[in-house]
Coordinates of C-alpha atoms and ligand atoms in Angstrom, one line a residue:
M1 CA -14.1 -2.8 4.4
N2 CA -16.8 -4.9 6.0
I3 CA -15.7 -8.0 7.9
N4 CA -18.6 -10.2 9.1
G5 CA -21.0 -7.3 8.8
R6 CA -18.8 -4.8 10.7
H7 CA -16.8 -1.9 9.1
Y8 CA -13.1 -1.9 9.9
R9 CA -10.2 0.3 9.0
T10 CA -6.7 -1.3 9.1
I11 CA -5.5 1.0 12.0
W12 CA -7.3 3.0 14.6
L13 CA -7.2 4.3 18.2
K14 CA -8.9 2.0 20.7
E15 CA -12.4 3.2 21.4
D16 CA -12.1 3.3 25.2
D17 CA -8.4 4.0 25.5
K18 CA -6.9 6.5 23.0
R19 CA -3.4 5.6 24.2
V20 CA -3.6 2.3 22.4
V21 CA -3.3 1.8 18.6
Q22 CA -5.1 -1.2 17.2
I23 CA -4.2 -3.0 13.9
I24 CA -5.3 -6.0 12.0
N25 CA -2.6 -8.6 12.2
Q26 CA -1.8 -9.2 8.5
L27 CA 0.6 -12.0 9.4
A28 CA -2.4 -14.1 10.5
L29 CA -4.4 -13.6 7.3
P30 CA -6.0 -15.3 5.5
H31 CA -6.6 -18.0 8.0
R32 CA -7.3 -16.0 11.1
F33 CA -8.7 -12.5 11.6
E34 CA -6.9 -11.0 14.6
I35 CA -6.6 -7.5 16.1
L36 CA -3.4 -6.5 18.0
D37 CA -2.8 -3.7 20.5
L38 CA 0.2 -1.5 20.0
R39 CA 1.0 0.3 23.2
A40 CA 4.5 1.8 22.7
V41 CA 6.4 3.2 19.8
A42 CA 8.7 0.1 19.9
D43 CA 5.6 -2.0 19.1
V44 CA 4.8 0.1 16.1
Q45 CA 8.4 -0.2 14.8
R46 CA 8.3 -3.9 15.1
A47 CA 4.8 -4.1 13.5
I48 CA 6.1 -2.2 10.4
K49 CA 9.5 -4.0 10.2
D50 CA 8.1 -7.5 10.6
M51 CA 5.1 -6.7 8.4
Y52 CA 2.2 -7.1 10.9
V53 CA 1.2 -4.0 8.9
R54 CA 2.4 -3.4 5.4
G55 CA 1.5 -1.6 2.2
A56 CA 2.6 2.0 1.4
G57 CA -0.4 3.9 2.9
L58 CA -0.8 1.8 6.0
I59 CA 2.9 2.0 7.0
G60 CA 2.6 5.8 6.6
A61 CA -0.4 5.9 8.9
A62 CA 1.3 3.5 11.3
A63 CA 4.3 5.8 11.4
A64 CA 2.0 8.7 12.2
F65 CA 0.4 6.8 15.1
G66 CA 3.9 5.6 16.1
V67 CA 5.0 9.3 16.5
Y68 CA 1.9 9.9 18.5
L69 CA 2.8 7.1 20.9
A70 CA 6.4 8.5 21.0
A71 CA 4.9 11.8 22.0
L72 CA 3.0 10.1 24.9
E73 CA 6.3 8.5 26.0
A74 CA 8.5 11.6 25.6
G75 CA 9.7 13.4 28.7
D76 CA 8.3 16.8 29.3
N77 CA 11.8 18.3 29.2
S78 CA 13.1 16.3 26.4
F79 CA 10.0 16.2 24.2
E80 CA 11.5 17.4 20.9
Q81 CA 14.6 15.2 21.2
D82 CA 12.6 12.1 22.2
V83 CA 10.1 12.5 19.4
L84 CA 12.8 13.2 16.8
Q85 CA 14.7 10.1 17.8
A86 CA 11.6 7.9 17.7
A87 CA 10.6 9.2 14.3
A88 CA 14.1 8.5 12.9
A89 CA 13.8 4.9 14.1
L90 CA 10.4 4.5 12.5
K91 CA 11.7 5.9 9.2
A92 CA 14.5 3.4 9.2
T93 CA 12.1 0.4 9.5
R94 CA 11.4 0.1 5.7
P95 CA 13.3 2.1 3.1
T96 CA 11.3 1.9 -0.2
A97 CA 7.8 3.3 0.3
S98 CA 7.6 7.2 0.4
N99 CA 4.6 7.2 2.6
L100 CA 6.5 6.2 5.8
A101 CA 8.9 9.2 5.8
W102 CA 6.2 11.5 4.4
A103 CA 3.9 10.8 7.3
A104 CA 6.6 10.8 10.0
N105 CA 7.9 14.2 8.6
R106 CA 4.4 15.6 8.6
M107 CA 4.1 14.7 12.3
L108 CA 7.5 16.2 13.0
A109 CA 6.6 19.4 11.2
R110 CA 3.6 19.8 13.5
L111 CA 5.4 18.9 16.7
T112 CA 9.0 20.1 16.3
G113 CA 9.4 21.9 12.9
C114 CA 8.5 25.3 11.7
E115 CA 4.8 24.5 11.6
A116 CA 5.1 24.0 15.3
R117 CA 6.4 27.5 15.9
G118 CA 3.0 28.6 17.3
A119 CA 2.9 25.4 19.3
R120 CA 6.2 26.0 21.0
N121 CA 4.4 27.5 24.0
L122 CA 2.1 24.6 24.4
T123 CA 2.4 22.3 27.3
A124 CA 3.6 18.8 26.7
A125 CA 0.1 17.6 27.3
E126 CA -1.2 20.0 24.6
K127 CA 1.5 18.8 22.2
R128 CA 0.4 15.2 22.8
D129 CA -3.1 16.2 21.8
V130 CA -1.7 17.8 18.6
A131 CA 0.1 14.6 17.9
R132 CA -3.1 12.5 18.3
R133 CA -5.1 14.8 16.1
T134 CA -2.4 15.0 13.4
A135 CA -2.0 11.2 13.3
Q136 CA -5.8 10.8 13.0
A137 CA -5.9 13.4 10.2
I138 CA -3.2 11.6 8.3
A139 CA -5.2 8.3 8.6
D140 CA -8.4 10.0 7.6
Q141 CA -6.8 11.7 4.6
D142 CA -5.3 8.4 3.4
A143 CA -8.8 6.8 3.4
E144 CA -10.3 9.8 1.7
W145 CA -7.6 9.9 -1.0
C146 CA -8.1 6.2 -1.7
K147 CA -11.8 6.7 -2.0
Q148 CA -11.2 9.4 -4.7
I149 CA -8.7 7.0 -6.5
G150 CA -11.5 4.5 -6.7
A151 CA -13.9 7.0 -8.3
R152 CA -11.2 8.0 -10.9
G153 CA -10.3 4.4 -11.7
L154 CA -14.0 3.4 -12.0
N155 CA -14.2 5.6 -15.1
L156 CA -11.4 3.8 -16.8
I157 CA -12.9 0.4 -16.0
K158 CA -16.3 1.6 -17.1
A159 CA -14.9 2.7 -20.5
V160 CA -13.3 -0.8 -21.0
A161 CA -16.7 -2.5 -20.1
E162 CA -18.5 -0.3 -22.6
R163 CA -16.1 -1.1 -25.3
K164 CA -16.5 -4.8 -24.7
K165 CA -20.3 -4.5 -24.7
A166 CA -20.2 -2.6 -28.0
R167 CA -18.1 -5.4 -29.4
S168 CA -20.0 -8.5 -28.0
G169 CA -23.3 -7.2 -26.8
A170 CA -25.0 -8.4 -23.6
S171 CA -22.9 -11.6 -23.6
A172 CA -19.7 -9.6 -23.3
P173 CA -17.2 -11.3 -20.9
P174 CA -16.2 -9.4 -17.7
V175 CA -13.5 -6.8 -17.6
H176 CA -10.4 -8.9 -16.7
I177 CA -8.0 -6.9 -14.4
L178 CA -4.7 -8.3 -13.4
T179 CA -3.1 -7.1 -10.2
H180 CA 0.2 -7.8 -8.4
C181 CA 0.8 -7.9 -4.7
N182 CA -1.8 -6.3 -2.4
A183 CA -2.8 -2.7 -3.2
G184 CA -6.1 -3.1 -1.5
W185 CA -7.8 -1.9 1.6
L186 CA -5.2 -3.8 3.7
A187 CA -2.4 -1.8 2.2
F188 CA -4.0 1.5 3.3
V189 CA -6.3 2.8 6.0
D190 CA -9.4 2.0 3.9
Y191 CA -10.5 1.3 0.3
G192 CA -7.0 0.7 -1.2
S193 CA -5.4 2.1 -4.3
A194 CA -5.5 -0.5 -7.2
L195 CA -8.4 -2.4 -5.6
S196 CA -10.3 0.8 -4.7
S197 CA -11.2 1.1 -8.4
V198 CA -12.1 -2.6 -8.7
Y199 CA -14.5 -2.3 -5.6
A200 CA -16.0 0.9 -7.1
A201 CA -16.6 -0.8 -10.4
F202 CA -18.1 -3.9 -8.8
D203 CA -20.3 -1.8 -6.6
A204 CA -21.5 0.1 -9.7
G205 CA -22.7 -3.2 -11.2
I206 CA -19.8 -3.6 -13.7
D207 CA -18.9 -7.2 -14.5
V208 CA -15.3 -7.4 -13.3
H209 CA -12.9 -10.3 -12.7
V210 CA -9.5 -10.1 -11.1
W211 CA -6.4 -12.2 -11.9
V212 CA -4.5 -12.2 -8.6
D213 CA -0.8 -12.8 -8.8
E214 CA 0.3 -14.9 -5.9
T215 CA 3.3 -12.5 -5.3
R216 CA 6.1 -14.7 -4.0
P217 CA 7.9 -14.7 -1.7
R218 CA 5.5 -13.2 0.9
N219 CA 2.4 -14.1 -1.1
Q220 CA 0.5 -10.9 -0.5
G221 CA -1.7 -11.7 -3.5
A222 CA -2.6 -15.2 -2.3
N223 CA -2.9 -14.2 1.4
L224 CA -4.3 -10.7 1.3
T225 CA -5.7 -9.7 -2.1
A226 CA -7.6 -12.9 -2.5
W227 CA -8.9 -12.6 1.1
E228 CA -10.1 -9.0 0.5
L229 CA -11.8 -9.9 -2.8
C230 CA -13.6 -12.8 -1.1
R231 CA -14.9 -10.5 1.7
H232 CA -16.2 -8.1 -1.0
G233 CA -17.6 -10.8 -3.2
V234 CA -15.5 -9.8 -6.3
P235 CA -14.9 -12.7 -8.8
H236 CA -11.3 -13.6 -9.0
D237 CA -8.8 -16.3 -9.7
L238 CA -5.4 -16.8 -8.0
I239 CA -2.6 -17.3 -10.6
P240 CA 1.0 -18.3 -10.2
D241 CA 3.3 -15.2 -10.7
N242 CA 4.5 -16.4 -14.0
A243 CA 1.1 -16.8 -15.6
G244 CA 0.4 -13.2 -16.5
G245 CA 2.3 -13.1 -19.8
H246 CA 0.4 -16.2 -21.0
L247 CA -3.0 -14.7 -20.2
M248 CA -2.1 -11.4 -21.9
Q249 CA -1.1 -13.2 -25.1
R250 CA -4.5 -15.0 -25.1
G251 CA -6.4 -11.7 -24.8
L252 CA -7.5 -12.6 -21.3
V253 CA -6.3 -9.4 -19.6
D254 CA -8.0 -6.1 -20.4
M255 CA -6.0 -4.0 -18.1
V256 CA -3.3 -4.2 -15.4
I257 CA -3.7 -2.1 -12.2
T258 CA -1.0 -2.1 -9.6
G259 CA -0.2 0.0 -6.6
A260 CA 3.1 1.8 -6.0
D261 CA 5.5 2.1 -3.1
R262 CA 7.3 5.2 -4.5
A263 CA 6.8 7.1 -7.8
T264 CA 9.3 9.7 -9.0
R265 CA 8.1 13.0 -10.5
C266 CA 9.1 11.7 -13.9
G267 CA 6.8 8.6 -13.6
D268 CA 9.2 5.7 -12.7
V269 CA 7.6 3.5 -10.1
A270 CA 8.9 1.1 -7.4
N271 CA 6.4 -1.6 -6.6
K272 CA 6.5 -5.1 -5.3
I273 CA 9.1 -7.3 -7.0
G274 CA 7.8 -8.8 -10.2
T275 CA 5.8 -5.7 -11.2
Y276 CA 8.4 -4.7 -13.8
L277 CA 8.1 -8.0 -15.6
K278 CA 4.3 -7.6 -15.8
A279 CA 4.7 -4.1 -17.2
V280 CA 7.0 -5.4 -19.9
A281 CA 4.6 -8.2 -20.8
A282 CA 1.7 -5.7 -20.9
Q283 CA 3.5 -3.4 -23.3
E284 CA 4.4 -6.3 -25.6
N285 CA 0.8 -7.4 -25.7
N286 CA -0.7 -3.9 -25.9
V287 CA -2.5 -4.2 -22.5
P288 CA -2.8 -0.9 -20.7
F289 CA -0.8 -0.9 -17.4
Y290 CA -2.1 1.6 -14.8
V291 CA -0.6 2.5 -11.4
A292 CA -2.9 3.7 -8.7
L293 CA -1.4 5.9 -6.0
P294 CA -2.2 8.8 -3.6
S295 CA 0.0 11.9 -3.6
S296 CA 1.8 10.7 -0.5
T297 CA 3.5 8.0 -2.6
F298 CA 5.1 10.5 -4.9
D299 CA 8.7 11.4 -4.3
F300 CA 8.5 14.8 -5.9
A301 CA 12.2 15.5 -5.2
M302 CA 13.3 12.5 -7.3
R303 CA 13.5 12.1 -11.1
D304 CA 15.2 8.8 -11.8
G305 CA 13.6 5.6 -10.4
M306 CA 17.0 3.9 -10.3
E307 CA 17.7 6.1 -7.3
I308 CA 14.9 4.6 -5.2
P309 CA 16.4 2.5 -2.4
I310 CA 15.3 -1.1 -2.8
E311 CA 14.7 -3.1 0.4
E312 CA 16.5 -6.4 0.6
R313 CA 14.7 -8.7 3.0
D314 CA 15.7 -11.9 4.8
A315 CA 16.6 -14.8 2.5
S316 CA 14.4 -17.1 4.6
E317 CA 11.4 -15.5 2.9
A318 CA 12.5 -17.0 -0.4
R319 CA 13.7 -20.3 1.1
F320 CA 10.6 -21.2 3.0
V321 CA 6.8 -21.0 2.4
S322 CA 4.0 -21.1 5.0
G323 CA 0.5 -22.3 4.7
K324 CA -2.3 -24.3 6.1
T325 CA -2.0 -28.1 6.2
A326 CA -5.0 -30.4 5.5
A327 CA -5.3 -30.8 9.2
G328 CA -5.8 -27.0 9.5
D329 CA -2.4 -26.2 11.2
I330 CA -0.2 -23.4 9.9
E331 CA 3.2 -24.7 9.0
T332 CA 6.4 -23.4 7.4
V333 CA 8.4 -25.6 5.1
Q334 CA 11.7 -25.3 3.3
I335 CA 11.5 -25.4 -0.5
C336 CA 15.2 -25.6 -1.5
P337 CA 18.3 -27.7 -0.5
D338 CA 19.6 -27.0 2.9
E339 CA 22.8 -25.5 1.5
T340 CA 21.2 -23.2 -1.1
P341 CA 21.5 -19.5 -0.3
A342 CA 18.9 -17.0 -1.5
R343 CA 18.5 -13.3 -2.3
N344 CA 15.3 -11.5 -1.7
W345 CA 14.7 -8.0 -3.0
G346 CA 11.3 -6.6 -2.0
F347 CA 10.7 -4.2 -4.9
D348 CA 11.6 -3.5 -8.5
V349 CA 11.4 -0.3 -10.6
T350 CA 9.1 0.0 -13.6
P351 CA 10.2 2.8 -15.9
A352 CA 7.6 5.3 -16.8
R353 CA 7.6 4.3 -20.5
Y354 CA 5.7 1.1 -19.6
I355 CA 3.0 2.9 -17.7
R356 CA -0.2 4.0 -19.5
G357 CA -1.3 6.3 -16.7
F358 CA -1.4 7.1 -13.0
I359 CA -4.7 7.0 -11.1
T360 CA -4.5 9.5 -8.3
E361 CA -6.9 11.2 -5.9
R362 CA -6.7 14.3 -8.2
G363 CA -7.3 12.5 -11.5
V364 CA -5.6 10.4 -14.1
C365 CA -2.4 11.6 -15.7
D366 CA 0.4 10.5 -17.9
A367 CA 3.4 8.9 -16.2
S368 CA 5.7 11.7 -17.0
E369 CA 7.0 14.9 -15.3
K370 CA 4.5 16.9 -17.4
G371 CA 1.6 14.6 -16.5
V372 CA 2.5 14.5 -12.8
L373 CA 3.0 18.2 -12.4
S374 CA -0.2 18.9 -14.3
L375 CA -2.0 17.4 -11.3
Y376 CA 0.5 18.6 -8.6
P377 CA 1.7 22.0 -9.9
E378 CA 2.7 23.0 -6.3
Y379 CA 5.8 20.8 -6.6
A380 CA 7.0 22.2 -10.0
G381 CA 9.5 24.5 -8.4
I382 CA 11.1 22.2 -5.8
L383 CA 13.7 20.9 -8.3
P384 CA 15.6 23.0 -10.9
Ligands
MRU401 O1 6.2 -5.4 1.2 P1 4.9 -4.8 1.3 O2 3.8 -5.9 1.3 O3 4.7 -3.7 2.3 O4 4.7 -4.2 -0.2 C1 4.1 -3.1 -0.5 C2 2.9 -3.4 -1.3 O5 1.9 -3.7 -0.7 C3 3.0 -3.4 -2.7 O6 4.2 -3.2 -3.3 C4 1.8 -2.7 -3.3 O7 1.6 -3.1 -4.6 C5 2.0 -1.2 -3.2 S1 1.7 -0.5 -1.7 C6 0.0 -0.1 -1.9

């Protein structure tokens, strides 16, 4: 993504000091663009837990770089034990997205697991080098997968645009795409999942317009998706979370594309709280509902989405909102009575039957075990 004419990823190693991980501070957006240095694995844990970084792909890449920092910190004689301990702490930061454990486990496999067998004789310094290269490879792969997702989703959007043109000629309205939360560049290392297709369509000259759900309580839609779309110049409107059904009823949504935090091999999807309601409304109104995700978001060992652990976050996120005052200050205000308690689940599960298809780096498939395994046959045998 280009910010003020310069290309950024969301996480990288500092140019002149590869012992430092740099991130874009998502807590400061959309009002301030700020880069933070993470120098220790404890910094990475905090960045993930407190959502300085967030989104399935990005927390996966952050976990990978976190294990790298743990490798730098590990004692020469307690390398495996120190790295295992740090990886366990990283995995415990956020429970719902698959990518976090997927990336941490991939790091462990190279450093301490069976893949490391050949590396057992390496010096600690050489193992640290393996850790850096593996974390970088995980980040690069995330970006590459998201780019592929964009190319696959572009074809779907193009088909809708062509249908609209055939119906209404040159004056055809734009392809209206509704999205929930932030599944854009900020949620991954680059490109994004749901928004990758939108960017690809926009760059290909297709007339697209995005309905951006504000996504209470953390407002990732208002704060992050809207900010990204502004940077890329994509036409969009921010809408209150409850507006989607109304727009679908009026024929103002051509397709819904969301991201995913975890998808089971049978096609159930955990995504940001409120996604399920959008999927139900989409089915009721015959609007195709797509989920865009890389393979690192699949939990190939799980069938039933109801088994996905759903993170419950602090009630303060529901009881307060933050924003910019007319004077330009960032303030947080309480929106309920002092004595009102709140509950705050981060995600919900959309059953496969509401999903028209998955947009993945390998292609588009049905949200079903057969569909998923047609793209990822190597996982067919891991469950009876
Ligand atoms: O709690 P967050 O902001 O980390 O939530 C994750 C998400 O960004 C969304 O659920 C998103 O739609 C899927 S992750 C690409």
